[in-house]
Amino acid sequence: MFSTLTFSIILPLFAGVSLLLFALFGRKFEAQGRRNEPRYFALFISAISFCGIFYLWLIYDRDLGGTQFIQKITWIKRLGISFAIGADGISLTFGLLASFLPFFLYTLSQDDFNISPANGDNIVSNRSKLIFYGLSLILQGSILGVFFAFDAVLFYVFWELMLFPSYFLLGLWGGRKKIEAALFFILYTFVGSVLMIGGIAYLGYKSYHQIGAVNFFMLDHLYSLTFSLSEQIVLAAVFGVAFLSKAALFPLHAWLPITYVNAPLFLTIIMSSLMLKTGFYGLYRFVVIFFADGFAYFAPLLAWCAAVGSVYGAFCAWHYVRVGSASLRKVVAYSSLSHAGIIALGIIARSEISLIGAFVQVVAHAFYICGLFLLIGRLEPLVERLEGRQSLGLQSILPGTSRVFLMMVLASCALPPLASFVGEFLIFAGSFKAFPAATLLALTSVFWGAVYNFEFFRRLFWGPLQLNPTDFNSEQNLEPFLDLSKFDLRGYHQFIFVLIFTLILFVGLAPKMLTAPFSSNISDNLKLSLLRSVKTKQLEEGSRFRREPPVTKDPLERNIEGEDSLMLTALK
Amino acid sequence: MSYFLKFLPTLLLFFSGIVGIVVVNDREHNSSSTKSAWSSISDLYIIFGIFVAFLAGFAIYLPDRAFGVFGEQGAAFEVLLICGVIGSLFYLSFDDQIQRKRETATLILLATAGGALLFVSVNFIELAIALETLALSVYGLCAANLLSARSSEAGIKYFFLGSFASLLIFYGMALAYGAYGSIGLLELGFRIESFPPSLLGKIGFGLLFLGILAKFGAAPMHYWVADAYQGAPVSAFIFMLTVVKVTVFGALIIILRTIAPNYQDLSDSLFWIVSVCSILLGNLLALRQRSLVRMLAFSSIAQAGYLLAGLIALENDLRGVIYYLAFYLFAVLGVVFSFAAAGLKEDQIISLSKLRRSSPLLAVFMTFSFLGLAGLPPALAGLFGKFFIFYPLIAKGWYGLVALALLGSGIGCYYYLRAVAAVYFLPIIDNDLTEGDRIKDMSDNNNSQQVEIAPYSVVAESANPYCQPLTIASLAVCLILLGLGFAPEAFWRIFS
């Protein structure tokens, strides 16, 4: 009944709901000491989901290209809304990431990295674990849904479904300003995306106008629509605001620092490595390809925003390292903002090279930002902020942590053989032709990135040891510090960072492994968007002579299900 | 015979109301001391019995489907009407604020008789009688809490403003009669079609719309809403949010359909202004409310705005609007039932945090309904409802209205989610804190107290003895809401 792809998306959603229901009704479970089953269950479910998507990634026919594994179930027939799931190389790459990272995070136990409900919070009951993992599974499922939905309304449903689990994760397990942060995050992204439903309704209306049936299925129907330039400009703005506010492009980034600092570490990692990417994915899927001419209207402005954003993020990170008054997480949050600006530049430039670079960088950034946040979460109970000290000298007590931290810092600085270097290089190479000045500005952020990253590392780990008792956050569990050597990373905990680093290095050395499935998709899409802009140009020129846009009304071309097609065959 | 059949539900409701008045009184004061849930229902057994008779009459009548101007879709309105009545009658049996339950039930039945009459009315007289029967009973319902000054105030306020609205309606009808010389809706429709619009007609229909919109609680005429809703006892509150909304909305559709061909511009521009005003004002005023009921009152103004926006692009197809009406009705019932089942003494939003401890299940229901009202998944009904309202608007080119309405729903998201935050994220507040402390606590939510998840039970020992039936009711309401979201087609298929 369900294809493998649909199954991999729906399974986490159902598993999450069932965990939440179990939390509500599972009366006996509460009393039974400390249980780890919720985490194992989440691990199991996400492993299945990951395997499914990995299998599809392997068998995806690269020569054929295009969208494959399509499953389409009619949902609301009257308005042509269907549960349409499909995958092309790009969504498979994003989806692989979105199914792997949660799986990877579930392998870590809660005490290790401060990532789940146990640490620093009074909520340690089994029930809260059920709720936590239930919500995170729903979040994972909805992110996967965003990447694979090929019906515009379904996409919107998954897009908004991301909000509710993140709201609860943030509000229930967040930091000091959790309620403010939760409301701020939801409002910012909801208000940003709320106009999108109007835009989607307009797409449906256009499909009624041009094809003869309301339909939101993206591939056959929406991709064949033509829009005039003014329509494209408005639609690009409406969709663009939604996606860019999620992707935290520079003037729309206000939710990012407060949310990253106050969210539980698990959510911070999911947000920075996956949720940010849903914005880029949507920007590419809808705006860049679909409304290419309208987007071209905004592109120079947006390129400057991206460049300024990347420099701004780098400067803020550098500032917080120098002054040291803010929490360590804030430094990483701003560095994430800076790198997001670079990715955005690659997508905005719309050349084939820069798009490939942007997607490579999306994967690389997801991994090293995850590693950095994990390490910060590890250090947080020990050191909350730098407090203007020249150095903390943690290397003497935490040599293992220092080693892996250096790895992540190197990845973040885009050291040449690593994937982040490949990504950034391709982005800049591709975008230089389109936006030379903005690219040069963004290039400086790479330099500043190296400055703040190494300064950050130096201050944390080198120099004489300077820890004072005020560093120990009184609410935290003090036990690990009685024996500081036990606090160091070893074994599996060190291995995961080596794994992350190896993955980044591997992708950097053989980027073809990653880019092969989607590079043909990108060139196809760019051709499509070129074709569409030729059509738009014809439309604009034609409208000088005729007021009405040319509407193709050949009934044989219509590809409609159900009654209409029956009627057509009867007519023939 | 068919003429009699048409009025059958109305007549049954009327007689049941009359019987209620005649038979009451003897055991009223004795029974008020017993507090158990089911005894107070048995107290109302007569009325429920006659209500069942009404349903039977409705069932006989439904196949005919001679719903005046509504055609087939009138059945959907009547079903929503019945849902609303069942909701408020059901709650009435648990309502502590109402001392004379049978009389109140009589009022509810009489008001519903007015509502049932409206959907079959074919001329202005029937329309006016229907609206007045409804309104007069609801004034009484508002003041049904005999021990509370606030309730009396609500009744009086609603009476003055409601009667003013009625005056507008009657005057408008008179002017329309002056312009076209007919009170029959069908005849009037023909005449409007064959003559060009006149100034007299414009003024008449404009006044008529203003009166009905004032009864609907739309924005520039919304002053009574918050006070009336807050002062009224909860069952009257439910009744006003469900039955009154459905009925008055039906009246709007009747007038709209009658005058459609020639006065489209008038109604469109009027509804444009009123719906934008309602959406923005309602959402903005709801932002700062501390009381849940008041917040719901202002949010009802905003939701009225969305419904009115749906009327602008109205063609023969009422399904989008009916869907939204149904969604709103069940979402509000979900919030009010779960709130009432928790048996909280005060209606402050901050005190909702107790819900988490006293009964997690109710907290879930309330959250689900709030998310639906905010238009967020997992309660898909709200999202789809807005989509079905806005799609025809987009198709007809009302982009500005859609943009404003969507931004308004973005604003509205804040206070719904703040209520959810109060349920789940705020530290649980004990009763002995003063008001000032509480506000302080809300404003600097620097939670030195961490959220604790309470000692465990699903349906808890709450202060409210009626917790269990109300919990079941809110479960049912939330299931309907869930079904409405996942299968809108199935909902429409019922009525086609």
PDB file of N, CA and C in Angstrom, chain B residues 35 42 109 114 152 158 167 192 216 241 250 258 279 305 311 341 355 396 414 427-428 461 470:
ATOM      1  N   LYS B  35     -25.638  17.148  44.232  1.00  0.00           N
ATOM      2  CA  LYS B  35     -24.529  17.648  43.413  1.00  0.00           C
ATOM      3  C   LYS B  35     -24.043  16.625  42.402  1.00  0.00           C
ATOM      4  N   SER B  42     -30.973  13.847  35.172  1.00  0.00           N
ATOM      5  CA  SER B  42     -32.319  13.297  35.316  1.00  0.00           C
ATOM      6  C   SER B  42     -33.297  14.410  35.658  1.00  0.00           C
ATOM      7  N   LEU B 109     -34.176  26.134  24.391  1.00  0.00           N
ATOM      8  CA  LEU B 109     -35.011  25.504  23.373  1.00  0.00           C
ATOM      9  C   LEU B 109     -35.775  26.544  22.566  1.00  0.00           C
ATOM     10  N   GLY B 114     -36.186  29.579  17.319  1.00  0.00           N
ATOM     11  CA  GLY B 114     -35.946  30.709  16.427  1.00  0.00           C
ATOM     12  C   GLY B 114     -34.927  30.363  15.357  1.00  0.00           C
ATOM     13  N   SER B 152     -26.060  39.835  35.169  1.00  0.00           N
ATOM     14  CA  SER B 152     -27.158  40.754  34.871  1.00  0.00           C
ATOM     15  C   SER B 152     -26.672  41.863  33.965  1.00  0.00           C
ATOM     16  N   TYR B 158     -26.234  43.300  26.518  1.00  0.00           N
ATOM     17  CA  TYR B 158     -26.563  42.586  25.297  1.00  0.00           C
ATOM     18  C   TYR B 158     -27.943  42.994  24.815  1.00  0.00           C
ATOM     19  N   LEU B 167     -33.507  46.999  15.738  1.00  0.00           N
ATOM     20  CA  LEU B 167     -34.127  48.178  15.140  1.00  0.00           C
ATOM     21  C   LEU B 167     -33.555  48.447  13.756  1.00  0.00           C
ATOM     22  N   ILE B 192     -35.439  42.581  -7.613  1.00  0.00           N
ATOM     23  CA  ILE B 192     -34.095  43.186  -7.582  1.00  0.00           C
ATOM     24  C   ILE B 192     -33.368  42.914  -8.889  1.00  0.00           C
ATOM     25  N   PHE B 216     -23.952  39.420  14.839  1.00  0.00           N
ATOM     26  CA  PHE B 216     -22.910  38.421  14.594  1.00  0.00           C
ATOM     27  C   PHE B 216     -21.650  38.724  15.404  1.00  0.00           C
ATOM     28  N   LEU B 241     -21.683  31.193  21.271  1.00  0.00           N
ATOM     29  CA  LEU B 241     -20.597  30.959  20.321  1.00  0.00           C
ATOM     30  C   LEU B 241     -20.996  29.967  19.239  1.00  0.00           C
ATOM     31  N   GLY B 250     -26.458  32.240   9.024  1.00  0.00           N
ATOM     32  CA  GLY B 250     -27.472  31.818   8.062  1.00  0.00           C
ATOM     33  C   GLY B 250     -28.294  32.998   7.570  1.00  0.00           C
ATOM     34  N   THR B 258     -30.487  36.731  -1.631  1.00  0.00           N
ATOM     35  CA  THR B 258     -31.643  37.416  -2.191  1.00  0.00           C
ATOM     36  C   THR B 258     -31.218  38.597  -3.038  1.00  0.00           C
ATOM     37  N   ILE B 279     -10.999  41.021  11.738  1.00  0.00           N
ATOM     38  CA  ILE B 279      -9.812  40.182  11.867  1.00  0.00           C
ATOM     39  C   ILE B 279      -8.714  40.938  12.606  1.00  0.00           C
ATOM     40  N   GLY B 305     -14.616  37.468  11.439  1.00  0.00           N
ATOM     41  CA  GLY B 305     -14.032  38.135  10.281  1.00  0.00           C
ATOM     42  C   GLY B 305     -13.663  37.156   9.178  1.00  0.00           C
ATOM     43  N   LEU B 311     -17.755  35.006   2.869  1.00  0.00           N
ATOM     44  CA  LEU B 311     -18.998  35.362   2.197  1.00  0.00           C
ATOM     45  C   LEU B 311     -18.774  36.252   0.989  1.00  0.00           C
ATOM     46  N   ALA B 341     -14.270  21.165  32.307  1.00  0.00           N
ATOM     47  CA  ALA B 341     -14.070  19.879  32.970  1.00  0.00           C
ATOM     48  C   ALA B 341     -12.992  19.968  34.029  1.00  0.00           C
ATOM     49  N   LEU B 355      -4.053  22.786  34.923  1.00  0.00           N
ATOM     50  CA  LEU B 355      -4.634  21.730  34.107  1.00  0.00           C
ATOM     51  C   LEU B 355      -3.645  20.591  33.891  1.00  0.00           C
ATOM     52  N   LYS B 396     -10.876  35.027  -7.118  1.00  0.00           N
ATOM     53  CA  LYS B 396     -11.606  36.194  -7.593  1.00  0.00           C
ATOM     54  C   LYS B 396     -10.785  37.479  -7.495  1.00  0.00           C
ATOM     55  N   TYR B 414      -0.258  34.243  18.232  1.00  0.00           N
ATOM     56  CA  TYR B 414       0.433  34.578  19.475  1.00  0.00           C
ATOM     57  C   TYR B 414      -0.400  34.230  20.696  1.00  0.00           C
ATOM     58  N   PRO B 427       5.226  27.607  35.433  1.00  0.00           N
ATOM     59  CA  PRO B 427       5.186  26.858  36.681  1.00  0.00           C
ATOM     60  C   PRO B 427       3.764  26.853  37.246  1.00  0.00           C
ATOM     61  N   ILE B 428       3.410  25.775  37.895  1.00  0.00           N
ATOM     62  CA  ILE B 428       2.046  25.664  38.414  1.00  0.00           C
ATOM     63  C   ILE B 428       1.872  26.633  39.574  1.00  0.00           C
ATOM     64  N   GLU B 461      -8.253  13.648  40.060  1.00  0.00           N
ATOM     65  CA  GLU B 461      -9.199  14.023  41.082  1.00  0.00           C
ATOM     66  C   GLU B 461      -9.282  15.535  41.000  1.00  0.00           C
ATOM     67  N   LEU B 470     -17.687  15.367  31.237  1.00  0.00           N
ATOM     68  CA  LEU B 470     -17.175  16.477  30.428  1.00  0.00           C
ATOM     69  C   LEU B 470     -15.897  16.095  29.707  1.00  0.00           C
TER      70      LEU B 470
END
